[in-house]
Amino acid sequence: MKKLLPITIFSSMLFVTGNGIDGHAETSEDLPSAESILTSAAALYDGLDGVYYEVEKETTSEHQSEELLEKQWIYDNEHGFFRHSEITEDDDITFHLFTDLEDPDYIFETNDKKGDAERYENPFPENNDLALAGEQYEYLLENAELTFKGEEEVNGYETYHIEAAHDGIVSHYWFDQETFYEVKHSYNHPSAHYSSEVVDYELNPEFDESLFRPAKGQ
């Protein structure tokens, strides 16, 4: 995905404050509404047959905090539905969970400390649909109070920031302006704070069979 170069970020700051080269500040009429942003985010998944992303997640509560790095390769195409999850936790142990290339009804699970990969039947086949990711935005459109908060830079991505209030919880979402892919999400619960930030992502990546085979020796 295209990221902002430093000079672009600086130019954008000038533009927003009304001191851009053309001398005109961007008006509210030029910006999308929170509803149109979520509509575009949901529609993104209608024509998507794969996604790769790397995301940093943090959960903080009164008694503990947890940080992890997650990488996901998800394909939903002519090959079937395949997912490879790679999660590294605070203790630096990396866990792998991935679909069996030979029989997608089964998955493998392993980690850096374990030799052999364990194979078992997928317990949640109903989740084998990439379009499910877009349904959360459709739900917000129907049930949440939405507010457009502005434009912000997140990890090099130029984003639209929206706020969604529902059932007493206020969540914040940041979407890449170029694709409407979600690159940041956060919310405060009475007992915890959660945030996730995308470090990198790719839409419709090339299918990689090696992701769905156990490594040699496993």
mmCIF file of C-alpha atoms in Angstrom:
data_model
loop_
_atom_site.group_PDB
_atom_site.id
_atom_site.type_symbol
_atom_site.label_atom_id
_atom_site.label_comp_id
_atom_site.label_asym_id
_atom_site.label_seq_id
_atom_site.Cartn_x
_atom_site.Cartn_y
_atom_site.Cartn_z
ATOM 1 C CA MET A 1 0.000 0.000 0.000
ATOM 2 C CA LYS A 2 1.122 3.525 -0.734
ATOM 3 C CA LYS A 3 2.511 5.307 2.312
ATOM 4 C CA LEU A 4 3.108 8.991 2.870
ATOM 5 C CA LEU A 5 6.565 10.323 2.296
ATOM 6 C CA PRO A 6 7.798 12.938 4.793
ATOM 7 C CA ILE A 7 7.392 15.750 2.274
ATOM 8 C CA THR A 8 3.834 14.607 1.576
ATOM 9 C CA ILE A 9 3.006 14.624 5.278
ATOM 10 C CA PHE A 10 4.369 18.165 5.589
ATOM 11 C CA SER A 11 2.419 19.337 2.554
ATOM 12 C CA SER A 12 -0.736 17.763 3.957
ATOM 13 C CA MET A 13 -0.285 19.636 7.240
ATOM 14 C CA LEU A 14 -0.002 22.920 5.371
ATOM 15 C CA PHE A 15 -3.088 22.145 3.350
ATOM 16 C CA VAL A 16 -5.216 21.322 6.374
ATOM 17 C CA THR A 17 -4.240 24.536 8.139
ATOM 18 C CA GLY A 18 -5.135 26.585 5.101
ATOM 19 C CA ASN A 19 -1.594 27.443 4.075
ATOM 20 C CA GLY A 20 -1.305 25.091 1.130
ATOM 21 C CA ILE A 21 0.205 25.982 -2.199
ATOM 22 C CA ASP A 22 -3.183 26.777 -3.727
ATOM 23 C CA GLY A 23 -4.152 28.921 -0.733
ATOM 24 C CA HIS A 24 -7.406 27.075 -0.055
ATOM 25 C CA ALA A 25 -8.194 25.033 3.030
ATOM 26 C CA GLU A 26 -10.114 21.811 2.628
ATOM 27 C CA THR A 27 -13.740 22.365 3.617
ATOM 28 C CA SER A 28 -16.133 20.006 5.357
ATOM 29 C CA GLU A 29 -18.022 19.678 2.063
ATOM 30 C CA ASP A 30 -14.917 18.065 0.531
ATOM 31 C CA LEU A 31 -14.681 15.378 3.221
ATOM 32 C CA PRO A 32 -16.700 12.160 3.357
ATOM 33 C CA SER A 33 -19.214 11.423 6.086
ATOM 34 C CA ALA A 34 -18.691 8.704 8.684
ATOM 35 C CA GLU A 35 -21.530 6.773 7.034
ATOM 36 C CA SER A 36 -19.964 6.886 3.572
ATOM 37 C CA ILE A 37 -16.594 5.799 4.975
ATOM 38 C CA LEU A 38 -18.099 2.748 6.669
ATOM 39 C CA THR A 39 -20.111 1.941 3.548
ATOM 40 C CA SER A 40 -16.906 1.935 1.489
ATOM 41 C CA ALA A 41 -15.095 -0.143 4.131
ATOM 42 C CA ALA A 42 -17.841 -2.774 4.021
ATOM 43 C CA ALA A 43 -17.948 -2.766 0.209
ATOM 44 C CA LEU A 44 -14.193 -3.389 0.051
ATOM 45 C CA TYR A 45 -14.738 -7.017 1.059
ATOM 46 C CA ASP A 46 -17.307 -7.695 -1.675
ATOM 47 C CA GLY A 47 -14.609 -7.982 -4.321
ATOM 48 C CA LEU A 48 -11.728 -9.170 -2.148
ATOM 49 C CA ASP A 49 -10.270 -12.664 -2.521
ATOM 50 C CA GLY A 50 -7.342 -12.302 -0.152
ATOM 51 C CA VAL A 51 -5.570 -10.070 2.353
ATOM 52 C CA TYR A 52 -2.291 -10.007 4.256
ATOM 53 C CA TYR A 53 -1.786 -7.828 7.298
ATOM 54 C CA GLU A 54 0.646 -7.309 10.141
ATOM 55 C CA VAL A 55 -0.858 -5.699 13.225
ATOM 56 C CA GLU A 56 0.312 -4.727 16.699
ATOM 57 C CA LYS A 57 -2.311 -5.258 19.416
ATOM 58 C CA GLU A 58 -2.398 -4.070 23.000
ATOM 59 C CA THR A 59 -4.900 -4.797 25.755
ATOM 60 C CA THR A 60 -4.579 -3.064 29.120
ATOM 61 C CA SER A 61 -6.680 -3.726 32.197
ATOM 62 C CA GLU A 62 -6.415 -2.827 35.865
ATOM 63 C CA HIS A 63 -4.379 -5.908 36.705
ATOM 64 C CA GLN A 64 -2.423 -6.715 33.557
ATOM 65 C CA SER A 65 -1.431 -5.679 30.070
ATOM 66 C CA GLU A 66 -0.775 -7.759 26.994
ATOM 67 C CA GLU A 67 0.967 -6.939 23.743
ATOM 68 C CA LEU A 68 1.254 -9.124 20.687
ATOM 69 C CA LEU A 69 2.264 -8.993 17.049
ATOM 70 C CA GLU A 70 -0.082 -10.759 14.666
ATOM 71 C CA LYS A 71 0.384 -11.619 11.002
ATOM 72 C CA GLN A 72 -2.445 -13.049 8.918
ATOM 73 C CA TRP A 73 -2.647 -14.391 5.403
ATOM 74 C CA ILE A 74 -6.257 -15.017 4.357
ATOM 75 C CA TYR A 75 -7.417 -16.305 0.978
ATOM 76 C CA ASP A 76 -10.995 -16.874 -0.143
ATOM 77 C CA ASN A 77 -10.820 -17.745 -3.817
ATOM 78 C CA GLU A 78 -10.933 -20.595 -6.327
ATOM 79 C CA HIS A 79 -8.597 -22.605 -4.108
ATOM 80 C CA GLY A 80 -11.078 -22.455 -1.213
ATOM 81 C CA PHE A 81 -10.725 -20.678 2.130
ATOM 82 C CA PHE A 82 -7.241 -20.668 3.660
ATOM 83 C CA ARG A 83 -5.891 -18.830 6.679
ATOM 84 C CA HIS A 84 -2.409 -18.682 8.209
ATOM 85 C CA SER A 85 -2.098 -16.905 11.565
ATOM 86 C CA GLU A 86 1.257 -16.078 13.122
ATOM 87 C CA ILE A 87 1.076 -14.592 16.625
ATOM 88 C CA THR A 88 4.045 -13.506 18.731
ATOM 89 C CA GLU A 89 3.264 -12.786 22.384
ATOM 90 C CA ASP A 90 5.103 -10.924 25.152
ATOM 91 C CA ASP A 91 7.277 -13.955 25.892
ATOM 92 C CA ASP A 92 8.484 -13.957 22.258
ATOM 93 C CA ILE A 93 6.934 -17.359 21.540
ATOM 94 C CA THR A 94 5.420 -17.413 18.042
ATOM 95 C CA PHE A 95 2.326 -19.512 17.424
ATOM 96 C CA HIS A 96 1.247 -20.726 13.983
ATOM 97 C CA LEU A 97 -2.260 -21.816 13.052
ATOM 98 C CA PHE A 98 -2.958 -22.616 9.408
ATOM 99 C CA THR A 99 -5.307 -24.444 7.064
ATOM 100 C CA ASP A 100 -4.227 -27.818 5.701
ATOM 101 C CA LEU A 101 -3.532 -27.359 1.994
ATOM 102 C CA GLU A 102 -4.503 -30.965 1.238
ATOM 103 C CA ASP A 103 -7.753 -30.894 3.252
ATOM 104 C CA PRO A 104 -9.086 -27.401 4.118
ATOM 105 C CA ASP A 105 -11.480 -28.913 6.681
ATOM 106 C CA TYR A 106 -8.437 -29.411 8.918
ATOM 107 C CA ILE A 107 -5.913 -27.047 10.470
ATOM 108 C CA PHE A 108 -2.383 -27.330 11.829
ATOM 109 C CA GLU A 109 -1.181 -25.745 15.048
ATOM 110 C CA THR A 110 2.393 -25.365 16.254
ATOM 111 C CA ASN A 111 4.762 -22.940 17.975
ATOM 112 C CA ASP A 112 8.470 -22.214 18.284
ATOM 113 C CA LYS A 113 8.810 -24.408 21.365
ATOM 114 C CA LYS A 114 6.961 -27.413 19.990
ATOM 115 C CA GLY A 115 8.386 -29.804 17.429
ATOM 116 C CA ASP A 116 5.513 -31.535 15.681
ATOM 117 C CA ALA A 117 2.510 -29.670 14.297
ATOM 118 C CA GLU A 118 -0.803 -30.811 15.726
ATOM 119 C CA ARG A 119 -3.527 -31.437 13.125
ATOM 120 C CA TYR A 120 -7.243 -31.373 13.919
ATOM 121 C CA GLU A 121 -10.617 -30.601 12.376
ATOM 122 C CA ASN A 122 -11.493 -26.922 12.058
ATOM 123 C CA PRO A 123 -13.867 -26.210 14.980
ATOM 124 C CA PHE A 124 -15.280 -23.021 13.424
ATOM 125 C CA PRO A 125 -16.026 -23.690 9.729
ATOM 126 C CA GLU A 126 -18.722 -20.998 9.812
ATOM 127 C CA ASN A 127 -15.944 -18.391 9.962
ATOM 128 C CA ASN A 128 -14.558 -19.429 6.584
ATOM 129 C CA ASP A 129 -15.778 -16.351 4.767
ATOM 130 C CA LEU A 130 -13.644 -13.279 4.143
ATOM 131 C CA ALA A 131 -16.782 -11.174 3.648
ATOM 132 C CA LEU A 132 -17.554 -11.542 7.362
ATOM 133 C CA ALA A 133 -14.947 -8.862 8.045
ATOM 134 C CA GLY A 134 -17.119 -6.297 6.283
ATOM 135 C CA GLU A 135 -20.249 -7.165 8.240
ATOM 136 C CA GLN A 136 -18.971 -5.412 11.363
ATOM 137 C CA TYR A 137 -19.128 -2.105 9.487
ATOM 138 C CA GLU A 138 -22.659 -2.810 8.264
ATOM 139 C CA TYR A 139 -23.632 -3.457 11.881
ATOM 140 C CA LEU A 140 -22.175 -0.116 12.958
ATOM 141 C CA LEU A 141 -24.052 1.649 10.172
ATOM 142 C CA GLU A 142 -27.324 0.260 11.471
ATOM 143 C CA ASN A 143 -26.753 0.473 15.215
ATOM 144 C CA ALA A 144 -24.083 3.009 16.209
ATOM 145 C CA GLU A 145 -23.992 6.774 16.533
ATOM 146 C CA LEU A 146 -21.293 7.822 14.080
ATOM 147 C CA THR A 147 -19.068 10.906 13.989
ATOM 148 C CA PHE A 148 -16.408 11.897 11.473
ATOM 149 C CA LYS A 149 -13.373 13.067 13.476
ATOM 150 C CA GLY A 150 -11.049 14.187 10.696
ATOM 151 C CA GLU A 151 -7.953 13.118 8.807
ATOM 152 C CA GLU A 152 -4.871 11.688 10.504
ATOM 153 C CA GLU A 153 -1.636 9.913 9.644
ATOM 154 C CA VAL A 154 -1.258 6.432 11.135
ATOM 155 C CA ASN A 155 1.979 4.499 10.609
ATOM 156 C CA GLY A 156 2.543 6.237 7.296
ATOM 157 C CA TYR A 157 -1.035 5.804 6.042
ATOM 158 C CA GLU A 158 -3.237 8.829 5.415
ATOM 159 C CA THR A 159 -6.527 7.953 7.087
ATOM 160 C CA TYR A 160 -10.084 8.984 7.840
ATOM 161 C CA HIS A 161 -10.891 8.808 11.551
ATOM 162 C CA ILE A 162 -14.416 8.045 12.728
ATOM 163 C CA GLU A 163 -16.001 7.510 16.131
ATOM 164 C CA ALA A 164 -18.745 4.951 16.789
ATOM 165 C CA ALA A 165 -20.798 4.957 20.000
ATOM 166 C CA HIS A 166 -22.907 1.901 20.822
ATOM 167 C CA ASP A 167 -24.162 0.364 24.079
ATOM 168 C CA GLY A 168 -22.125 2.788 26.164
ATOM 169 C CA ILE A 169 -18.848 1.942 24.415
ATOM 170 C CA VAL A 170 -17.074 4.492 22.220
ATOM 171 C CA SER A 171 -14.815 2.986 19.561
ATOM 172 C CA HIS A 172 -12.477 4.739 17.153
ATOM 173 C CA TYR A 173 -11.592 3.546 13.651
ATOM 174 C CA TRP A 174 -9.025 4.800 11.174
ATOM 175 C CA PHE A 175 -9.338 3.828 7.494
ATOM 176 C CA ASP A 176 -6.748 4.155 4.746
ATOM 177 C CA GLN A 177 -8.055 6.913 2.453
ATOM 178 C CA GLU A 178 -6.790 5.065 -0.593
ATOM 179 C CA THR A 179 -8.541 1.723 -0.014
ATOM 180 C CA PHE A 180 -10.834 2.167 3.030
ATOM 181 C CA TYR A 181 -9.035 -0.694 4.753
ATOM 182 C CA GLU A 182 -9.017 -0.380 8.553
ATOM 183 C CA VAL A 183 -5.511 0.417 9.814
ATOM 184 C CA LYS A 184 -6.278 1.296 13.430
ATOM 185 C CA HIS A 185 -8.968 0.517 15.989
ATOM 186 C CA SER A 186 -9.252 1.410 19.658
ATOM 187 C CA TYR A 187 -11.825 1.542 22.415
ATOM 188 C CA ASN A 188 -12.035 2.089 26.150
ATOM 189 C CA HIS A 189 -14.124 -0.332 28.178
ATOM 190 C CA PRO A 190 -14.838 0.380 31.860
ATOM 191 C CA SER A 191 -12.412 -2.399 32.749
ATOM 192 C CA ALA A 192 -9.934 -2.376 29.853
ATOM 193 C CA HIS A 193 -8.405 -0.496 26.929
ATOM 194 C CA TYR A 194 -7.830 -2.133 23.542
ATOM 195 C CA SER A 195 -5.930 -0.902 20.504
ATOM 196 C CA SER A 196 -4.666 -2.378 17.260
ATOM 197 C CA GLU A 197 -2.474 -0.725 14.632
ATOM 198 C CA VAL A 198 -1.639 -2.135 11.227
ATOM 199 C CA VAL A 199 2.059 -2.007 10.418
ATOM 200 C CA ASP A 200 1.675 -3.302 6.865
ATOM 201 C CA TYR A 201 -0.984 -4.856 4.658
ATOM 202 C CA GLU A 202 -1.630 -6.046 1.117
ATOM 203 C CA LEU A 203 -4.935 -6.642 -0.634
ATOM 204 C CA ASN A 204 -5.320 -9.657 -2.947
ATOM 205 C CA PRO A 205 -1.805 -11.057 -2.375
ATOM 206 C CA GLU A 206 -0.596 -13.915 -4.530
ATOM 207 C CA PHE A 207 -1.618 -17.309 -3.162
ATOM 208 C CA ASP A 208 1.349 -18.969 -1.428
ATOM 209 C CA GLU A 209 0.926 -22.732 -0.979
ATOM 210 C CA SER A 210 3.945 -22.953 1.328
ATOM 211 C CA LEU A 211 1.986 -21.132 4.036
ATOM 212 C CA PHE A 212 -0.323 -24.122 4.357
ATOM 213 C CA ARG A 213 2.171 -26.952 4.636
ATOM 214 C CA PRO A 214 3.967 -27.925 7.862
ATOM 215 C CA ALA A 215 7.654 -27.097 7.828
ATOM 216 C CA LYS A 216 10.040 -29.985 7.376
ATOM 217 C CA GLY A 217 10.490 -31.874 10.593
ATOM 218 C CA GLN A 218 7.030 -31.008 11.892
#
